[in-house]
Each structure stands twice: as C-alpha cells, then as structure tokens.
Amino acid sequence: LSDGQFYNSAFQGYTAQKLTQYFQMDYDKFETRNEDQCGVRVDFGDGAFRHQILPQIAILVVYWKGDEEFPPSYKILFEDIADYHLPTDGCAILGSMLVGKLLAE
C-alpha cells in the first residue's frame, strides 16, 4: 500500500503479532479457522488463504512455519491495487476485522 510504511508497525502489532501469539505452530487450527471464514487456499508461503473482503478488496493471510532457527510467522497482505479502492487506514481496519474473526472462539 502506498502509505503502508506509516501504518506498518502498528498494523503488525494488531494483526500479525496476534495471529502468531494465537496460532503459534498450530497450522491445522489456522487452516480450519480460515476455511470457516470462507478463505480460499492459495499457494504462498507455507500456507495461505485469500479472503475476498469486498468486491475489489482481497486479503491474503499467510504463515511461514517455524524451525530451530526462526519462530513461526503470520502476515496479512493486500493486493497492490487495494489502496486504489480504499485509503490505507480503511485497509488496515479490514485487516484488523478479519484477524478478529479468525481469533474469535
């Protein structure tokens, strides 16, 4: 996103870090939660799901498995045209809402 650097630190705090804390190495749970929210599996990272949030806005939720050198990592990614349809802060809100749904018990 064009203004993404401004939001990146805060956005990672309320999205990626929450996903990592919640799922850790439980990839089956991550996959189940994404499927429950109608995420479509895509080939990216060690596992990823595409969520069509709005007609022109899709969000990718990705994980990379941890190993003895690196901990697991989760990220929320937007298509490069997302900020054409919504301002960056609007995209951040959508990403945060999706994470909330994925973490809801």
Tab-separated table of N, CA and C in Angstrom:
chain	number	residue	atom	x	y	z
A	1	LEU	N	0.840	-1.181	0.000
A	1	LEU	CA	0.000	0.000	0.000
A	1	LEU	C	0.884	1.242	0.000
A	2	SER	N	0.438	2.281	-0.661
A	2	SER	CA	1.292	3.454	-0.836
A	2	SER	C	1.675	4.122	0.481
A	3	ASP	N	0.785	4.189	1.446
A	3	ASP	CA	1.096	4.784	2.750
A	3	ASP	C	1.379	3.718	3.802
A	4	GLY	N	1.657	2.515	3.378
A	4	GLY	CA	1.795	1.384	4.290
A	4	GLY	C	2.902	1.502	5.315
A	5	GLN	N	4.003	2.129	4.959
A	5	GLN	CA	5.117	2.244	5.910
A	5	GLN	C	4.698	2.988	7.168
A	6	PHE	N	3.846	3.989	7.017
A	6	PHE	CA	3.377	4.768	8.158
A	6	PHE	C	2.605	3.886	9.138
A	7	TYR	N	1.809	2.950	8.616
A	7	TYR	CA	0.955	2.102	9.438
A	7	TYR	C	1.604	0.778	9.832
A	8	ASN	N	2.683	0.406	9.189
A	8	ASN	CA	3.199	-0.954	9.289
A	8	ASN	C	3.431	-1.435	10.714
A	9	SER	N	4.127	-0.687	11.520
A	9	SER	CA	4.449	-1.137	12.877
A	9	SER	C	3.191	-1.378	13.704
A	10	ALA	N	2.291	-0.423	13.703
A	10	ALA	CA	1.047	-0.587	14.460
A	10	ALA	C	0.208	-1.721	13.880
A	11	PHE	N	0.106	-1.774	12.552
A	11	PHE	CA	-0.698	-2.805	11.902
A	11	PHE	C	-0.185	-4.200	12.234
A	12	GLN	N	1.129	-4.390	12.185
A	12	GLN	CA	1.694	-5.698	12.526
A	12	GLN	C	1.394	-6.049	13.981
A	13	GLY	N	1.357	-5.045	14.849
A	13	GLY	CA	1.058	-5.286	16.258
A	13	GLY	C	-0.343	-5.809	16.489
A	14	TYR	N	-1.313	-5.291	15.760
A	14	TYR	CA	-2.678	-5.762	15.996
A	14	TYR	C	-3.166	-6.766	14.956
A	15	THR	N	-2.274	-7.239	14.107
A	15	THR	CA	-2.654	-8.320	13.192
A	15	THR	C	-1.662	-9.478	13.280
A	16	ALA	N	-0.493	-9.314	12.698
A	16	ALA	CA	0.480	-10.408	12.606
A	16	ALA	C	0.900	-10.930	13.971
A	17	GLN	N	1.182	-10.043	14.903
A	17	GLN	CA	1.605	-10.499	16.232
A	17	GLN	C	0.486	-11.250	16.942
A	18	LYS	N	-0.750	-10.793	16.783
A	18	LYS	CA	-1.877	-11.506	17.398
A	18	LYS	C	-2.058	-12.888	16.773
A	19	LEU	N	-1.946	-12.969	15.454
A	19	LEU	CA	-2.044	-14.272	14.792
A	19	LEU	C	-0.946	-15.207	15.281
A	20	THR	N	0.262	-14.700	15.380
A	20	THR	CA	1.395	-15.516	15.826
A	20	THR	C	1.209	-15.978	17.262
A	21	GLN	N	0.784	-15.092	18.139
A	21	GLN	CA	0.565	-15.469	19.538
A	21	GLN	C	-0.533	-16.511	19.664
A	22	TYR	N	-1.576	-16.367	18.877
A	22	TYR	CA	-2.723	-17.266	18.997
A	22	TYR	C	-2.451	-18.634	18.369
A	23	PHE	N	-1.983	-18.653	17.138
A	23	PHE	CA	-1.823	-19.920	16.430
A	23	PHE	C	-0.477	-20.587	16.694
A	24	GLN	N	0.559	-19.822	16.933
A	24	GLN	CA	1.911	-20.333	17.117
A	24	GLN	C	2.222	-21.374	16.049
A	25	MET	N	2.354	-22.652	16.430
A	25	MET	CA	2.669	-23.692	15.439
A	25	MET	C	1.470	-24.598	15.152
A	26	ASP	N	0.271	-24.152	15.503
A	26	ASP	CA	-0.943	-24.937	15.274
A	26	ASP	C	-1.515	-24.598	13.894
A	27	TYR	N	-0.862	-25.111	12.857
A	27	TYR	CA	-1.236	-24.782	11.488
A	27	TYR	C	-2.589	-25.378	11.109
A	28	ASP	N	-2.931	-26.530	11.699
A	28	ASP	CA	-4.244	-27.119	11.418
A	28	ASP	C	-5.358	-26.190	11.891
A	29	LYS	N	-5.192	-25.622	13.067
A	29	LYS	CA	-6.188	-24.686	13.594
A	29	LYS	C	-6.254	-23.437	12.714
A	30	PHE	N	-5.099	-22.938	12.292
A	30	PHE	CA	-5.046	-21.780	11.393
A	30	PHE	C	-5.827	-22.073	10.112
A	31	GLU	N	-5.606	-23.235	9.540
A	31	GLU	CA	-6.289	-23.592	8.302
A	31	GLU	C	-7.788	-23.748	8.519
A	32	THR	N	-8.177	-24.390	9.612
A	32	THR	CA	-9.597	-24.569	9.905
A	32	THR	C	-10.292	-23.227	10.075
A	33	ARG	N	-9.669	-22.322	10.826
A	33	ARG	CA	-10.272	-21.001	11.055
A	33	ARG	C	-10.416	-20.229	9.750
A	34	ASN	N	-9.435	-20.310	8.881
A	34	ASN	CA	-9.527	-19.622	7.594
A	34	ASN	C	-10.614	-20.231	6.726
A	35	GLU	N	-10.712	-21.538	6.707
A	35	GLU	CA	-11.765	-22.194	5.935
A	35	GLU	C	-13.136	-21.842	6.494
A	36	ASP	N	-13.259	-21.751	7.824
A	36	ASP	CA	-14.525	-21.368	8.455
A	36	ASP	C	-14.959	-19.963	8.043
A	37	GLN	N	-14.005	-19.106	7.712
A	37	GLN	CA	-14.300	-17.732	7.289
A	37	GLN	C	-14.297	-17.602	5.758
A	38	CYS	N	-14.454	-18.724	5.072
A	38	CYS	CA	-14.554	-18.770	3.605
A	38	CYS	C	-13.270	-18.353	2.896
A	39	GLY	N	-12.142	-18.524	3.559
A	39	GLY	CA	-10.868	-18.279	2.900
A	39	GLY	C	-10.597	-19.363	1.871
A	40	VAL	N	-9.995	-18.976	0.779
A	40	VAL	CA	-9.658	-19.905	-0.301
A	40	VAL	C	-8.155	-20.148	-0.258
A	41	ARG	N	-7.784	-21.410	-0.172
A	41	ARG	CA	-6.369	-21.772	-0.098
A	41	ARG	C	-5.641	-21.337	-1.376
A	42	VAL	N	-4.478	-20.717	-1.183
A	42	VAL	CA	-3.630	-20.317	-2.308
A	42	VAL	C	-2.203	-20.776	-2.029
A	43	ASP	N	-1.416	-20.869	-3.068
A	43	ASP	CA	-0.038	-21.342	-2.963
A	43	ASP	C	0.891	-20.163	-2.687
A	44	PHE	N	1.184	-19.958	-1.401
A	44	PHE	CA	2.061	-18.859	-0.990
A	44	PHE	C	2.588	-19.187	0.393
A	45	GLY	N	3.843	-18.881	0.663
A	45	GLY	CA	4.435	-19.205	1.963
A	45	GLY	C	4.327	-20.699	2.226
A	46	ASP	N	4.198	-21.065	3.497
A	46	ASP	CA	3.954	-22.466	3.851
A	46	ASP	C	2.469	-22.776	3.880
A	47	GLY	N	1.664	-21.757	3.821
A	47	GLY	CA	0.218	-21.899	3.778
A	47	GLY	C	-0.403	-20.521	3.712
A	48	ALA	N	-1.436	-20.371	2.897
A	48	ALA	CA	-2.064	-19.060	2.764
A	48	ALA	C	-3.513	-19.216	2.341
A	49	PHE	N	-4.300	-18.209	2.721
A	49	PHE	CA	-5.711	-18.163	2.363
A	49	PHE	C	-6.051	-16.767	1.866
A	50	ARG	N	-6.837	-16.742	0.805
A	50	ARG	CA	-7.300	-15.476	0.223
A	50	ARG	C	-8.735	-15.255	0.669
A	51	HIS	N	-8.986	-14.069	1.209
A	51	HIS	CA	-10.321	-13.689	1.658
A	51	HIS	C	-10.794	-12.517	0.808
A	52	GLN	N	-11.897	-12.708	0.101
A	52	GLN	CA	-12.478	-11.632	-0.705
A	52	GLN	C	-13.362	-10.810	0.223
A	53	ILE	N	-12.820	-9.737	0.776
A	53	ILE	CA	-13.498	-8.944	1.789
A	53	ILE	C	-14.574	-8.052	1.179
A	54	LEU	N	-14.240	-7.367	0.110
A	54	LEU	CA	-15.159	-6.526	-0.654
A	54	LEU	C	-14.992	-6.906	-2.121
A	55	PRO	N	-15.913	-6.492	-2.987
A	55	PRO	CA	-15.779	-6.894	-4.391
A	55	PRO	C	-14.405	-6.609	-5.003
A	56	GLN	N	-13.763	-5.521	-4.616
A	56	GLN	CA	-12.467	-5.169	-5.190
A	56	GLN	C	-11.302	-5.329	-4.216
A	57	ILE	N	-11.562	-5.837	-3.013
A	57	ILE	CA	-10.518	-5.931	-1.982
A	57	ILE	C	-10.394	-7.373	-1.499
A	58	ALA	N	-9.227	-7.957	-1.724
A	58	ALA	CA	-8.921	-9.290	-1.199
A	58	ALA	C	-7.753	-9.161	-0.228
A	59	ILE	N	-7.774	-10.000	0.793
A	59	ILE	CA	-6.703	-10.023	1.783
A	59	ILE	C	-6.127	-11.429	1.816
A	60	LEU	N	-4.810	-11.512	1.856
A	60	LEU	CA	-4.109	-12.786	1.963
A	60	LEU	C	-3.609	-12.944	3.394
A	61	VAL	N	-3.900	-14.088	3.996
A	61	VAL	CA	-3.392	-14.414	5.331
A	61	VAL	C	-2.403	-15.554	5.133
A	62	VAL	N	-1.146	-15.323	5.516
A	62	VAL	CA	-0.053	-16.244	5.195
A	62	VAL	C	0.668	-16.678	6.458
A	63	TYR	N	1.129	-17.935	6.465
A	63	TYR	CA	2.039	-18.350	7.535
A	63	TYR	C	3.287	-18.980	6.945
A	64	TRP	N	4.360	-18.825	7.700
A	64	TRP	CA	5.623	-19.491	7.430
A	64	TRP	C	5.945	-20.302	8.669
A	65	LYS	N	6.205	-21.581	8.489
A	65	LYS	CA	6.468	-22.469	9.621
A	65	LYS	C	7.755	-22.086	10.335
A	66	GLY	N	7.727	-22.258	11.623
A	66	GLY	CA	8.934	-22.044	12.404
A	66	GLY	C	9.839	-23.264	12.345
A	67	ASP	N	11.073	-23.065	12.730
A	67	ASP	CA	12.022	-24.169	12.847
A	67	ASP	C	12.969	-23.845	13.991
A	68	GLU	N	14.095	-24.559	14.076
A	68	GLU	CA	15.018	-24.338	15.190
A	68	GLU	C	15.697	-22.968	15.133
A	69	GLU	N	15.699	-22.328	13.980
A	69	GLU	CA	16.339	-21.017	13.845
A	69	GLU	C	15.361	-19.846	13.900
A	70	PHE	N	14.148	-20.048	13.382
A	70	PHE	CA	13.187	-18.953	13.291
A	70	PHE	C	11.837	-19.388	13.853
A	71	PRO	N	11.152	-18.490	14.544
A	71	PRO	CA	9.810	-18.813	15.029
A	71	PRO	C	8.810	-18.756	13.874
A	72	PRO	N	7.615	-19.313	14.072
A	72	PRO	CA	6.596	-19.194	13.032
A	72	PRO	C	6.245	-17.727	12.811
A	73	SER	N	5.781	-17.430	11.618
A	73	SER	CA	5.443	-16.055	11.263
A	73	SER	C	4.126	-16.040	10.499
A	74	TYR	N	3.288	-15.078	10.817
A	74	TYR	CA	1.999	-14.893	10.150
A	74	TYR	C	1.929	-13.456	9.657
A	75	LYS	N	1.342	-13.254	8.498
A	75	LYS	CA	1.227	-11.907	7.924
A	75	LYS	C	-0.117	-11.727	7.235
A	76	ILE	N	-0.561	-10.490	7.220
A	76	ILE	CA	-1.719	-10.060	6.440
A	76	ILE	C	-1.164	-9.259	5.267
A	77	LEU	N	-1.529	-9.644	4.054
A	77	LEU	CA	-1.034	-8.963	2.856
A	77	LEU	C	-2.209	-8.487	2.001
A	78	PHE	N	-2.015	-7.350	1.366
A	78	PHE	CA	-3.026	-6.774	0.484
A	78	PHE	C	-2.519	-6.784	-0.945
A	79	GLU	N	-3.439	-6.862	-1.890
A	79	GLU	CA	-3.066	-6.717	-3.290
A	79	GLU	C	-2.576	-5.290	-3.523
A	80	ASP	N	-1.723	-5.121	-4.509
A	80	ASP	CA	-1.143	-3.797	-4.749
A	80	ASP	C	-2.160	-2.758	-5.205
A	81	ILE	N	-3.343	-3.176	-5.618
A	81	ILE	CA	-4.363	-2.210	-6.040
A	81	ILE	C	-5.349	-1.868	-4.928
A	82	ALA	N	-5.169	-2.428	-3.750
A	82	ALA	CA	-6.129	-2.204	-2.665
A	82	ALA	C	-6.290	-0.726	-2.349
A	83	ASP	N	-5.199	0.020	-2.325
A	83	ASP	CA	-5.311	1.435	-1.968
A	83	ASP	C	-5.911	2.285	-3.090
A	84	TYR	N	-6.138	1.697	-4.237
A	84	TYR	CA	-6.885	2.376	-5.296
A	84	TYR	C	-8.367	2.427	-4.931
A	85	HIS	N	-8.830	1.423	-4.190
A	85	HIS	CA	-10.243	1.305	-3.832
A	85	HIS	C	-10.559	1.825	-2.434
A	86	LEU	N	-9.586	1.796	-1.546
A	86	LEU	CA	-9.775	2.247	-0.161
A	86	LEU	C	-8.515	2.954	0.310
A	87	PRO	N	-8.649	3.935	1.204
A	87	PRO	CA	-7.438	4.519	1.785
A	87	PRO	C	-6.726	3.489	2.655
A	88	THR	N	-5.473	3.710	2.915
A	88	THR	CA	-4.665	2.762	3.678
A	88	THR	C	-5.275	2.459	5.036
A	89	ASP	N	-5.786	3.480	5.734
A	89	ASP	CA	-6.371	3.211	7.048
A	89	ASP	C	-7.628	2.357	6.934
A	90	GLY	N	-8.369	2.478	5.837
A	90	GLY	CA	-9.523	1.607	5.609
A	90	GLY	C	-9.095	0.162	5.410
A	91	CYS	N	-8.022	-0.038	4.680
A	91	CYS	CA	-7.478	-1.391	4.500
A	91	CYS	C	-7.021	-1.961	5.838
A	92	ALA	N	-6.391	-1.120	6.655
A	92	ALA	CA	-5.938	-1.572	7.973
A	92	ALA	C	-7.116	-2.020	8.826
A	93	ILE	N	-8.213	-1.306	8.761
A	93	ILE	CA	-9.406	-1.687	9.524
A	93	ILE	C	-9.932	-3.029	9.040
A	94	LEU	N	-9.999	-3.228	7.730
A	94	LEU	CA	-10.464	-4.514	7.197
A	94	LEU	C	-9.560	-5.659	7.641
A	95	GLY	N	-8.252	-5.439	7.595
A	95	GLY	CA	-7.316	-6.469	8.042
A	95	GLY	C	-7.504	-6.802	9.506
A	96	SER	N	-7.697	-5.791	10.319
A	96	SER	CA	-7.917	-5.991	11.750
A	96	SER	C	-9.220	-6.746	12.012
A	97	MET	N	-10.257	-6.417	11.260
A	97	MET	CA	-11.539	-7.109	11.426
A	97	MET	C	-11.419	-8.580	11.045
A	98	LEU	N	-10.701	-8.871	9.978
A	98	LEU	CA	-10.504	-10.265	9.577
A	98	LEU	C	-9.755	-11.032	10.659
A	99	VAL	N	-8.712	-10.440	11.205
A	99	VAL	CA	-7.964	-11.098	12.279
A	99	VAL	C	-8.882	-11.362	13.466
A	100	GLY	N	-9.721	-10.399	13.824
A	100	GLY	CA	-10.670	-10.602	14.913
A	100	GLY	C	-11.570	-11.801	14.671
A	101	LYS	N	-12.040	-11.972	13.441
A	101	LYS	CA	-12.882	-13.128	13.108
A	101	LYS	C	-12.097	-14.432	13.183
A	102	LEU	N	-10.856	-14.414	12.744
A	102	LEU	CA	-10.040	-15.630	12.788
A	102	LEU	C	-9.724	-16.053	14.220
A	103	LEU	N	-9.638	-15.096	15.130
A	103	LEU	CA	-9.280	-15.405	16.517
A	103	LEU	C	-10.489	-15.636	17.409
A	104	ALA	N	-11.681	-15.322	16.929
A	104	ALA	CA	-12.888	-15.459	17.751
A	104	ALA	C	-13.144	-16.924	18.077
A	105	GLU	N	-13.468	-17.157	19.323
A	105	GLU	CA	-13.761	-18.537	19.759
A	105	GLU	C	-15.163	-18.881	19.397
